PDB file of N, CA, C and O in Angstrom:
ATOM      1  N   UNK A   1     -85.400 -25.422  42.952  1.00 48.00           N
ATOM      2  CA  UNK A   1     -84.347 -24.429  43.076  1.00 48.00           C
ATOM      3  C   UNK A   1     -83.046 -25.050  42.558  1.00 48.00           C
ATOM      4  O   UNK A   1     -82.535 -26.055  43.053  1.00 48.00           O
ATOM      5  N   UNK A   2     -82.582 -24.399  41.574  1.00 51.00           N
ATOM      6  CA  UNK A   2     -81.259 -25.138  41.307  1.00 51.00           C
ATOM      7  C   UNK A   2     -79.726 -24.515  42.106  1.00 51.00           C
ATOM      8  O   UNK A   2     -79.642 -24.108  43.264  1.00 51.00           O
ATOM      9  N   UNK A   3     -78.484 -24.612  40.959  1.00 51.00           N
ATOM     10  CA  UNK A   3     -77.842 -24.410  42.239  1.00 51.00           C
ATOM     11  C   UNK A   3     -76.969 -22.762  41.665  1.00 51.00           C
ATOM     12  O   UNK A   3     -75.983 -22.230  42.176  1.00 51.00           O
ATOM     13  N   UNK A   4     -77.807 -22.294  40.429  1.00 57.00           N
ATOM     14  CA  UNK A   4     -77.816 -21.331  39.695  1.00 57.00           C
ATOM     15  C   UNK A   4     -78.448 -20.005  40.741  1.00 57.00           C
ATOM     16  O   UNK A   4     -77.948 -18.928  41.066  1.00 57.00           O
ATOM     17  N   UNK A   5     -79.792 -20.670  41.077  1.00 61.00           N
ATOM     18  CA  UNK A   5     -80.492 -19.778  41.924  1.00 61.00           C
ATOM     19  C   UNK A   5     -80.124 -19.375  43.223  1.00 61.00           C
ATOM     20  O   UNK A   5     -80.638 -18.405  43.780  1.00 61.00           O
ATOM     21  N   UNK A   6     -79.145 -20.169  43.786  1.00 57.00           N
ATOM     22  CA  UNK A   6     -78.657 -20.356  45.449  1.00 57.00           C
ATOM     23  C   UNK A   6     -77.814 -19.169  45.802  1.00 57.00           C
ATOM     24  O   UNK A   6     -76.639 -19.175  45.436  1.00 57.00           O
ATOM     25  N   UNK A   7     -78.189 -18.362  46.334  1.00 58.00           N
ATOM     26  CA  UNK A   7     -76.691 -17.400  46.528  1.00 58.00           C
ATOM     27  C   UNK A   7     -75.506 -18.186  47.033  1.00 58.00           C
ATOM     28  O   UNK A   7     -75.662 -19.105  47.836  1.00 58.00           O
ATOM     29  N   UNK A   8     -74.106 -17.767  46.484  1.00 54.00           N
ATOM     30  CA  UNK A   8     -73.119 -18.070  47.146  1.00 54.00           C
ATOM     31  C   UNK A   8     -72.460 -18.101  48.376  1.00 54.00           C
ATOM     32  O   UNK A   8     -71.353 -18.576  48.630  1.00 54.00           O
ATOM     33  N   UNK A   9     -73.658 -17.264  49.481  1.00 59.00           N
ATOM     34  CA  UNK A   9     -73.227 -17.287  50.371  1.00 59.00           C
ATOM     35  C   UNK A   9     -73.812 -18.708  51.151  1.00 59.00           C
ATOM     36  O   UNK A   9     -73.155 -19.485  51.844  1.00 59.00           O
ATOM     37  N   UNK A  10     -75.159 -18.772  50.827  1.00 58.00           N
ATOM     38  CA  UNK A  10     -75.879 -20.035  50.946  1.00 58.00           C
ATOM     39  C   UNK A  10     -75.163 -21.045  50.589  1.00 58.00           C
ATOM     40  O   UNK A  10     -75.189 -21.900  51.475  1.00 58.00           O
ATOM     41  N   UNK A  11     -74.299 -21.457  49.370  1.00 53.00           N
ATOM     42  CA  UNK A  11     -73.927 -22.353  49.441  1.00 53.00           C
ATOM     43  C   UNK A  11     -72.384 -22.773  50.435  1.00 53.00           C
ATOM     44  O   UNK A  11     -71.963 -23.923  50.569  1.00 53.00           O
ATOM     45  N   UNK A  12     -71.887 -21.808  50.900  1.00 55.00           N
ATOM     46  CA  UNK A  12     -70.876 -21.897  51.567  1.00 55.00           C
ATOM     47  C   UNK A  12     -71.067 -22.396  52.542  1.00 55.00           C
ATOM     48  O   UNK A  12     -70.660 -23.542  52.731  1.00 55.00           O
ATOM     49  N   UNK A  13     -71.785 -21.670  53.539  1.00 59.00           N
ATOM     50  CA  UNK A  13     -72.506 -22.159  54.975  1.00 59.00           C
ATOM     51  C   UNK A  13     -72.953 -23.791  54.866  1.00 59.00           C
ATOM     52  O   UNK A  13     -72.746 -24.606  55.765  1.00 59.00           O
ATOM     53  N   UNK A  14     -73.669 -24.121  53.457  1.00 56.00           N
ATOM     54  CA  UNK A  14     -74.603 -25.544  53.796  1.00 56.00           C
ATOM     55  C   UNK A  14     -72.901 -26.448  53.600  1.00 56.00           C
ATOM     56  O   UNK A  14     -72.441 -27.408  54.217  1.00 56.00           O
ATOM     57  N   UNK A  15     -72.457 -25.796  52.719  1.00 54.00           N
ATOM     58  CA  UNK A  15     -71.084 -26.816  52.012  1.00 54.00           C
ATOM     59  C   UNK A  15     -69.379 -26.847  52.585  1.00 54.00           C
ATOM     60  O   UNK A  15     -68.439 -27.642  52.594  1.00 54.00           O
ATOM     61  N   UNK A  16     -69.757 -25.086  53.152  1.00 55.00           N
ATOM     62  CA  UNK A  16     -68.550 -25.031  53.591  1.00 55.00           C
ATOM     63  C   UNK A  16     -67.378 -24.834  52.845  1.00 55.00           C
ATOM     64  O   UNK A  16     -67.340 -23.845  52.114  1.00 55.00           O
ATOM     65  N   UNK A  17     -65.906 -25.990  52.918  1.00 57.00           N
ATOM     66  CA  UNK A  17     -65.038 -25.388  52.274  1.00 57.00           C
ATOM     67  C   UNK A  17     -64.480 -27.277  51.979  1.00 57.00           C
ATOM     68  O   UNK A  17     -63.450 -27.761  51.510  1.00 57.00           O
ATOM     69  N   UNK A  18     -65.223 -27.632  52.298  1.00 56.00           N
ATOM     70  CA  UNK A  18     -64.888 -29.227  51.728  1.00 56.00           C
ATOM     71  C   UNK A  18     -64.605 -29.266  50.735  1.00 56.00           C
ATOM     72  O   UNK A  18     -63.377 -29.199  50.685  1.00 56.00           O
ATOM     73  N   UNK A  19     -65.162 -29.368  49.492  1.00 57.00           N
ATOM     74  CA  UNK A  19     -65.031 -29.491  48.149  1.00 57.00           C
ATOM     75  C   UNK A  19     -62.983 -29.166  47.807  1.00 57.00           C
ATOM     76  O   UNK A  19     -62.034 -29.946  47.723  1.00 57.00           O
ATOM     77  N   UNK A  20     -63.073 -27.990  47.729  1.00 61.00           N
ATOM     78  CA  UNK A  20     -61.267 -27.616  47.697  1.00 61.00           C
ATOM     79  C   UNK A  20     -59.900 -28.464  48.186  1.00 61.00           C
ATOM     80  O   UNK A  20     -58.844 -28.465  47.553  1.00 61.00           O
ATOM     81  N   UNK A  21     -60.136 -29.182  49.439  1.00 62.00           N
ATOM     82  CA  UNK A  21     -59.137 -29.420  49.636  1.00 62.00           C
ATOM     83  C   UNK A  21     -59.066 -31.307  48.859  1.00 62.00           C
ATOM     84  O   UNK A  21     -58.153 -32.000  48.410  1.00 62.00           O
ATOM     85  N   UNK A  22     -60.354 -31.476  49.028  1.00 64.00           N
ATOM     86  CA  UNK A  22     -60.546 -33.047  47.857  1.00 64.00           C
ATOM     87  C   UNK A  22     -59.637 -32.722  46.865  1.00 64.00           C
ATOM     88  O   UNK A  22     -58.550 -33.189  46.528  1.00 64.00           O
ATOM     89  N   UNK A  23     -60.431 -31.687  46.421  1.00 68.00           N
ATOM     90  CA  UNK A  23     -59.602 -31.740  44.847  1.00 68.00           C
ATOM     91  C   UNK A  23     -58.121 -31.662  44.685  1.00 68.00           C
ATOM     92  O   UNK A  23     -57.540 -32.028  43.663  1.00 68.00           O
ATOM     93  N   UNK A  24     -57.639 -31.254  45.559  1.00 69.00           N
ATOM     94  CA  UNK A  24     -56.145 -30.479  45.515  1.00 69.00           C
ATOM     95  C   UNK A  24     -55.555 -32.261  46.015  1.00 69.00           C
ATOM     96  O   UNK A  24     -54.662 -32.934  45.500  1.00 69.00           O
ATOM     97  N   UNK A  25     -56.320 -32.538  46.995  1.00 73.00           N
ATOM     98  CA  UNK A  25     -55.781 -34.340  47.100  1.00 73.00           C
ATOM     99  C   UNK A  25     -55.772 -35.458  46.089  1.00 73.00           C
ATOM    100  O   UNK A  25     -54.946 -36.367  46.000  1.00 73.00           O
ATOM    101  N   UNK A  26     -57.273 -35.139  45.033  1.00 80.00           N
ATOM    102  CA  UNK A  26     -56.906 -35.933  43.905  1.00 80.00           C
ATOM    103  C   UNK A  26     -56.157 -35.691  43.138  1.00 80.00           C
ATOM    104  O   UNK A  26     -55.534 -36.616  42.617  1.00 80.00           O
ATOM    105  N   UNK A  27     -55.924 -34.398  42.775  1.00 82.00           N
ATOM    106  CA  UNK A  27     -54.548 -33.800  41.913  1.00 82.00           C
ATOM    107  C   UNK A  27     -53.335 -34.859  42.309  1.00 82.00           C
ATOM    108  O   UNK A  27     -52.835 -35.629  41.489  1.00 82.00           O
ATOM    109  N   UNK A  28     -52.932 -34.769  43.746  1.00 84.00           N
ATOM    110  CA  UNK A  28     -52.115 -35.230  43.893  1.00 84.00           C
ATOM    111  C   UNK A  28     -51.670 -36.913  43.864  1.00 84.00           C
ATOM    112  O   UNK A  28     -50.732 -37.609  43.475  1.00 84.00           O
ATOM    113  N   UNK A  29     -53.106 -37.076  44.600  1.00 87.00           N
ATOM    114  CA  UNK A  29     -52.924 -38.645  44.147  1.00 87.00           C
ATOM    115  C   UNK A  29     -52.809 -39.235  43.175  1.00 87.00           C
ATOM    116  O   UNK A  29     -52.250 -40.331  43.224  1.00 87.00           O
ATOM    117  N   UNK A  30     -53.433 -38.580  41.594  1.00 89.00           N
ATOM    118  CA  UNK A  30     -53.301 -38.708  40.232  1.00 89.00           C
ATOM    119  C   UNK A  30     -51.614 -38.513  39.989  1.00 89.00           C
ATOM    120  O   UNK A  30     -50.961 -39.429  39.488  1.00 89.00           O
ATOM    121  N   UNK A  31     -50.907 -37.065  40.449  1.00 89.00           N
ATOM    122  CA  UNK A  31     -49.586 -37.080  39.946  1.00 89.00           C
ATOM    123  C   UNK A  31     -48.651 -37.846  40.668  1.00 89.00           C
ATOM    124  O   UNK A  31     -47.490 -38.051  40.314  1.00 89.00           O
ATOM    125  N   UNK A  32     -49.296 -38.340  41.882  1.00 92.00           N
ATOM    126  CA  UNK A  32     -48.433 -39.826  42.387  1.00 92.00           C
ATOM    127  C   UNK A  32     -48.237 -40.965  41.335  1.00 92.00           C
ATOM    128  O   UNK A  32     -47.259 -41.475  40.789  1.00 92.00           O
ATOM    129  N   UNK A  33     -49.980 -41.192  41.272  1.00 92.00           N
ATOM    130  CA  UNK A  33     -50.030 -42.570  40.482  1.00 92.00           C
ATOM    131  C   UNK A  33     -49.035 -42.178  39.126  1.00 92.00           C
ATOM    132  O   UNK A  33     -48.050 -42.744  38.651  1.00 92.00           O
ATOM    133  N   UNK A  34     -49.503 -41.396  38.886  1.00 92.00           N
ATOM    134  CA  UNK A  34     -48.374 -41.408  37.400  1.00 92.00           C
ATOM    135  C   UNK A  34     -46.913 -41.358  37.395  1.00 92.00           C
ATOM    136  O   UNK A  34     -46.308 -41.431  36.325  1.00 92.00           O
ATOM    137  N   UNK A  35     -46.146 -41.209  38.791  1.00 94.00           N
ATOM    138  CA  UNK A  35     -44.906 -41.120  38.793  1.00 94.00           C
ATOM    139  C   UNK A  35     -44.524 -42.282  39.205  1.00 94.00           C
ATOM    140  O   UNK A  35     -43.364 -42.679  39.102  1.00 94.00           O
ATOM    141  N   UNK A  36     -45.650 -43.063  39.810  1.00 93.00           N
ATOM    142  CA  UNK A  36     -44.936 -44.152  39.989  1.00 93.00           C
ATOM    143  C   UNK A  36     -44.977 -45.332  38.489  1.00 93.00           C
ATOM    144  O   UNK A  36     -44.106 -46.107  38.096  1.00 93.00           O
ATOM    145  N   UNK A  37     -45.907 -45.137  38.117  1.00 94.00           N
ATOM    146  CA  UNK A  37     -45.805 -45.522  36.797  1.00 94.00           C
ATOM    147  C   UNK A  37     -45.184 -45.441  36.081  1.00 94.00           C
ATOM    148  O   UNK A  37     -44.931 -46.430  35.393  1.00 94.00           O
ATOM    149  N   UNK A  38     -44.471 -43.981  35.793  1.00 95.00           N
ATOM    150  CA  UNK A  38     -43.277 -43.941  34.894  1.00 95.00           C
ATOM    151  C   UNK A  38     -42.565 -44.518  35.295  1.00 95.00           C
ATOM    152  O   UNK A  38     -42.158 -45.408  34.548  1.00 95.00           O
ATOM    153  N   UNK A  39     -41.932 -44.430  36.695  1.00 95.00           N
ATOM    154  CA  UNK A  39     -40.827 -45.270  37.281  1.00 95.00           C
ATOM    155  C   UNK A  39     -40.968 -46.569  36.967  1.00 95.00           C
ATOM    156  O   UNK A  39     -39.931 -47.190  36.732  1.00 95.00           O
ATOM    157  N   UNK A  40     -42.186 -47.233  36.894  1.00 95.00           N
ATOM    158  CA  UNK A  40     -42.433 -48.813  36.914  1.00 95.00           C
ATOM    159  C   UNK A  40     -41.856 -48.882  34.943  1.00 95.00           C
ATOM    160  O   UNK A  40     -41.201 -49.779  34.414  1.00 95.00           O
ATOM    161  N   UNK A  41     -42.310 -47.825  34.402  1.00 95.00           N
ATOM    162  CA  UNK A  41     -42.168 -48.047  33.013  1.00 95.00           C
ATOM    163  C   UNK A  41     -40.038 -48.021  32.560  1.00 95.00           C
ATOM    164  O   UNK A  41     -39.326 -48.671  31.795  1.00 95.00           O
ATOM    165  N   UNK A  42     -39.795 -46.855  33.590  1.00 95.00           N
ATOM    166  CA  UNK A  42     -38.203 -46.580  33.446  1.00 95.00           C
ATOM    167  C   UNK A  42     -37.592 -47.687  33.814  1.00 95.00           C
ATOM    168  O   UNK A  42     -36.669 -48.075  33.097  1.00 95.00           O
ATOM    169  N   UNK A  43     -37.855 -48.251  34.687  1.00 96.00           N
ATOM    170  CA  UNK A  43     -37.119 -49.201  34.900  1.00 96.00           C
ATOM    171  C   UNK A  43     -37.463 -50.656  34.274  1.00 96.00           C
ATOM    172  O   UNK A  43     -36.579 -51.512  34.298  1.00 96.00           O
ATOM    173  N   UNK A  44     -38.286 -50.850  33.911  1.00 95.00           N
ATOM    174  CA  UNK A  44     -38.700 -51.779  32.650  1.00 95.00           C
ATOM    175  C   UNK A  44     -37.411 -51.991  31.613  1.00 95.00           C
ATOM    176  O   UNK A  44     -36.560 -52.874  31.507  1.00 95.00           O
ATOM    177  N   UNK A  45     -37.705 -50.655  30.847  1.00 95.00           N
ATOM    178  CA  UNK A  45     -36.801 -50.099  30.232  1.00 95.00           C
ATOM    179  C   UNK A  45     -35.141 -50.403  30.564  1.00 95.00           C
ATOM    180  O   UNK A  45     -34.334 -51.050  29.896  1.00 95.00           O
ATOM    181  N   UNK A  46     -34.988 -49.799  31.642  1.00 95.00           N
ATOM    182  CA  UNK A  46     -33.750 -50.152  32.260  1.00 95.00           C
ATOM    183  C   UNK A  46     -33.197 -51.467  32.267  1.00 95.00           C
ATOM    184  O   UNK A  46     -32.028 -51.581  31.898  1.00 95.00           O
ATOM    185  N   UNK A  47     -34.056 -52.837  32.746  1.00 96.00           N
ATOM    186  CA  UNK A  47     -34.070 -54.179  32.512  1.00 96.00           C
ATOM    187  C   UNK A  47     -33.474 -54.424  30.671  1.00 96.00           C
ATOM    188  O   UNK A  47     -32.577 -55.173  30.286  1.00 96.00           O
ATOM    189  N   UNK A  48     -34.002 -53.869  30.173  1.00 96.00           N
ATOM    190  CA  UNK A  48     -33.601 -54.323  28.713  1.00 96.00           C
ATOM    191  C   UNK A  48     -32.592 -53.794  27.944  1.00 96.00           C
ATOM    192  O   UNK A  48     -32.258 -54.149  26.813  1.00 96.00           O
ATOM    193  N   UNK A  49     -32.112 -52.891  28.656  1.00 95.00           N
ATOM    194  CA  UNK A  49     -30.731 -52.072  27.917  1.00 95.00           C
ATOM    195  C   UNK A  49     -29.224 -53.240  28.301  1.00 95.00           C
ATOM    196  O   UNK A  49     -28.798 -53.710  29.356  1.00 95.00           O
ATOM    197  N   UNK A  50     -28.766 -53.356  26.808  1.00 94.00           N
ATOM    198  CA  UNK A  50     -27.548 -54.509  26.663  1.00 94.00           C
ATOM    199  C   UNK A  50     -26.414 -53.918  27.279  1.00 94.00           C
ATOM    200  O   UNK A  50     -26.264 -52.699  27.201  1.00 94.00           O
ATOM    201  N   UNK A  51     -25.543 -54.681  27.922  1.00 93.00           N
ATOM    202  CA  UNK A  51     -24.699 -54.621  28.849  1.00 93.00           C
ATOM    203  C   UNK A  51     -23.416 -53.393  28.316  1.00 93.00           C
ATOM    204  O   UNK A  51     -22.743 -52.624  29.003  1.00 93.00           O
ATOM    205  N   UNK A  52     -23.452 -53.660  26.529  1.00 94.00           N
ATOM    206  CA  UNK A  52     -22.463 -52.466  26.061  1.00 94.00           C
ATOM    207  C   UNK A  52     -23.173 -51.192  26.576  1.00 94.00           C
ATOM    208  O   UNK A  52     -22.484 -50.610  27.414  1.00 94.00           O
ATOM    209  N   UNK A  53     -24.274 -50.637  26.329  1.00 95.00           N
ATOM    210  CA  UNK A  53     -24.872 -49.665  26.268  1.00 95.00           C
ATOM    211  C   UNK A  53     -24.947 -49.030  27.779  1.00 95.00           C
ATOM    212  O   UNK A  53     -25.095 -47.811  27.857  1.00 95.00           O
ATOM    213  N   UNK A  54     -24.870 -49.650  28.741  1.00 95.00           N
ATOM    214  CA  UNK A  54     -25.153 -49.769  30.618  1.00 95.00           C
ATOM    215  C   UNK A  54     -23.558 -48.939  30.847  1.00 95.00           C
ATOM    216  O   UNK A  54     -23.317 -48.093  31.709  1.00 95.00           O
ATOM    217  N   UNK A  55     -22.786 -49.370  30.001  1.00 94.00           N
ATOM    218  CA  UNK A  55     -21.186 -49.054  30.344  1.00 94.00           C
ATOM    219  C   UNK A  55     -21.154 -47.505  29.882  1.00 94.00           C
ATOM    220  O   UNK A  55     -20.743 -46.428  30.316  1.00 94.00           O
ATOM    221  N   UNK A  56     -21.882 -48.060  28.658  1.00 95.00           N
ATOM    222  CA  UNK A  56     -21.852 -46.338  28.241  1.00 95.00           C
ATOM    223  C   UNK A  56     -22.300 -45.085  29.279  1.00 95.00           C
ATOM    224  O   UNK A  56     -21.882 -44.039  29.774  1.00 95.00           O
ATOM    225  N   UNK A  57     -23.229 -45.801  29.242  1.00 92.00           N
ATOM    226  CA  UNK A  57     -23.746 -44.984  30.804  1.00 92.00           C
ATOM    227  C   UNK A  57     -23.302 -44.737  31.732  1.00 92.00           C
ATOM    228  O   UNK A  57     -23.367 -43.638  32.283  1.00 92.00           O
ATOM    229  N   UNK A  58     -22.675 -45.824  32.174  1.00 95.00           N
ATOM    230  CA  UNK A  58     -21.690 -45.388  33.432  1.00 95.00           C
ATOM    231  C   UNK A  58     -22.564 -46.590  35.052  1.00 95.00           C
ATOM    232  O   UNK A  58     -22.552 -46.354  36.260  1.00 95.00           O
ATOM    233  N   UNK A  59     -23.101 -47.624  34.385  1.00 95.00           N
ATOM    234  CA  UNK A  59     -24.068 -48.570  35.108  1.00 95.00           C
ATOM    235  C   UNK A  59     -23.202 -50.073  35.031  1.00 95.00           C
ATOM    236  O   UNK A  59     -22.322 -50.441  34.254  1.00 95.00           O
ATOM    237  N   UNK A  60     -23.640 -50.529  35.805  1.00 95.00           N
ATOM    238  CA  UNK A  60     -22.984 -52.302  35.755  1.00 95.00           C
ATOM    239  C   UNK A  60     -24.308 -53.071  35.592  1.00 95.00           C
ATOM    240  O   UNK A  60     -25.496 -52.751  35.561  1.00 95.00           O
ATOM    241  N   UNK A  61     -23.864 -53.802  35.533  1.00 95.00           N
ATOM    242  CA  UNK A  61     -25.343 -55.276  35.278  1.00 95.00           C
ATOM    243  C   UNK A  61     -26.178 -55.191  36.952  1.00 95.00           C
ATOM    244  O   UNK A  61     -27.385 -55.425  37.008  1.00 95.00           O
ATOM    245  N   UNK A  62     -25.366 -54.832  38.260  1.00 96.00           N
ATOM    246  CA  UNK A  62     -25.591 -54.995  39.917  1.00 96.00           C
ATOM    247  C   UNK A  62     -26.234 -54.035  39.873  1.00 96.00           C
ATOM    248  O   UNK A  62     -27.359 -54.378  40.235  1.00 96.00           O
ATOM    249  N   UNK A  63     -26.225 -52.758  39.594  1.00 96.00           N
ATOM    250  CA  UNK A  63     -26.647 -51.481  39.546  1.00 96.00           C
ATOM    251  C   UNK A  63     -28.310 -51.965  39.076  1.00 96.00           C
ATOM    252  O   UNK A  63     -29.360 -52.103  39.704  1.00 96.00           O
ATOM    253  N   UNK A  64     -27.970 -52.101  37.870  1.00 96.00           N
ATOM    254  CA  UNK A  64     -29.526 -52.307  37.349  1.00 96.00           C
ATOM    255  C   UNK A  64     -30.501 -53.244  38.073  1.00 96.00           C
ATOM    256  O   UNK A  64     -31.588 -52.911  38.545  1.00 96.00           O
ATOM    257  N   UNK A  65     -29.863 -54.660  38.092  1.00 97.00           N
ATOM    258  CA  UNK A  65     -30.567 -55.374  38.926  1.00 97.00           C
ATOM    259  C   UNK A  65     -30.892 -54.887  40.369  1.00 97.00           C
ATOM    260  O   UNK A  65     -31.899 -55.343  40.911  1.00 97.00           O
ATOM    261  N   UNK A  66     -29.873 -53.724  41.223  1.00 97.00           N
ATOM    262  CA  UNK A  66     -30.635 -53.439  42.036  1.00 97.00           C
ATOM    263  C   UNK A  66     -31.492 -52.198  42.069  1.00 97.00           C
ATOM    264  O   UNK A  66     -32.009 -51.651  43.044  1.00 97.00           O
ATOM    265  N   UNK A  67     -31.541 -51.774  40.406  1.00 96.00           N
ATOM    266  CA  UNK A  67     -32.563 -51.183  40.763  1.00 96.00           C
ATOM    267  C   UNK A  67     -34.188 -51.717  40.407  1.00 96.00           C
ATOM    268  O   UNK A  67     -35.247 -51.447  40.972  1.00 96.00           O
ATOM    269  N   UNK A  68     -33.929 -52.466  39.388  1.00 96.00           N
ATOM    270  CA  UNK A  68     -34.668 -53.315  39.348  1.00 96.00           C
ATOM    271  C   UNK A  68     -35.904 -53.982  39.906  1.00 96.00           C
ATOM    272  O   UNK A  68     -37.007 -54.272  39.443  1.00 96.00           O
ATOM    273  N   UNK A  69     -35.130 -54.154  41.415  1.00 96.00           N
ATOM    274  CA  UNK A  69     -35.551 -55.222  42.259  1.00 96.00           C
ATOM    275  C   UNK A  69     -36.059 -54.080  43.317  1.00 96.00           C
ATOM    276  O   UNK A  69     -36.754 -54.573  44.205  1.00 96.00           O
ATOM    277  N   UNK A  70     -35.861 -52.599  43.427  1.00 96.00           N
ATOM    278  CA  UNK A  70     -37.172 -51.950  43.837  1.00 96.00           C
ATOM    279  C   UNK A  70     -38.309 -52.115  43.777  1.00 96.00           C
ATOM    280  O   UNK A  70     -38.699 -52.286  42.621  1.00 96.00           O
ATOM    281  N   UNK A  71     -39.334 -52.154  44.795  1.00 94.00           N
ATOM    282  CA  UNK A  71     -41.239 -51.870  44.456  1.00 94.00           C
ATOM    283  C   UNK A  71     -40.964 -50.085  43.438  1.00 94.00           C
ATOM    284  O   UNK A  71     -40.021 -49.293  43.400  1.00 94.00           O
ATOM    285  N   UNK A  72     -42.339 -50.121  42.771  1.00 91.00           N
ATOM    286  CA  UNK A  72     -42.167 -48.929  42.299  1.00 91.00           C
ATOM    287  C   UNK A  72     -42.603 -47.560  42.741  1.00 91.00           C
ATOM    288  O   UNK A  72     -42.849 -46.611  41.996  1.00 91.00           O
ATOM    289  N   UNK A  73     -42.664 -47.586  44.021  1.00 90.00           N
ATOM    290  CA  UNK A  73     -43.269 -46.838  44.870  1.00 90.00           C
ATOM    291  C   UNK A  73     -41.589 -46.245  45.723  1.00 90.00           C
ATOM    292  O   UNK A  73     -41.513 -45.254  46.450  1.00 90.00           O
ATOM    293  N   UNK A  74     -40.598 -47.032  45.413  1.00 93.00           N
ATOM    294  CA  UNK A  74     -39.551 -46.327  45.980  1.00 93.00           C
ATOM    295  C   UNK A  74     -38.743 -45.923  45.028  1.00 93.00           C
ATOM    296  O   UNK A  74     -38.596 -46.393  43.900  1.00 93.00           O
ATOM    297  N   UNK A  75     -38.135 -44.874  45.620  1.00 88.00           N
ATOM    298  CA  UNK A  75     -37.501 -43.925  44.765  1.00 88.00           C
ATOM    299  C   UNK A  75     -35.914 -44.366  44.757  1.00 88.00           C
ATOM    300  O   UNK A  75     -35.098 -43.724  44.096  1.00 88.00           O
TER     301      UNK A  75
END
């Protein structure tokens, strides 16, 4: 019997409603991981921008280094 043949109501009862809320958690855990990544990548970035260019911005050398010196898991 495959799972072609199963009525849908059959499969609800054996399966329930599990499946849905996984997924909606890996979604999220995926668009975590990737934000923290960018962040790990932005501030990379941030590390290498020359001290004229930081002013331009409106940043000091303290600024950067403390942001820097964040894990990349904080915002």
């Amino acid at each position: 019997m495959t799972a072609r043949t199963i009525p849908h109501t059959v499969l609800v009862r054996r399966f329930g409603r599990r499946p849905f809320p996984f997924i909606i958690l890996r979604r999220l855990h995926l668009r975590l991981l990737a934000r923290w990544y960018d962040r790990h990548l932005q501030r990379l970035d941030l590390a290498e921008i020359d001290e004229h260019l930081l002013r331009d911005v409106g940043l000091t050398p303290e600024d950067v280094r403390r942001e820097c010196a964040k894990c990349f898991w904080q915002a």
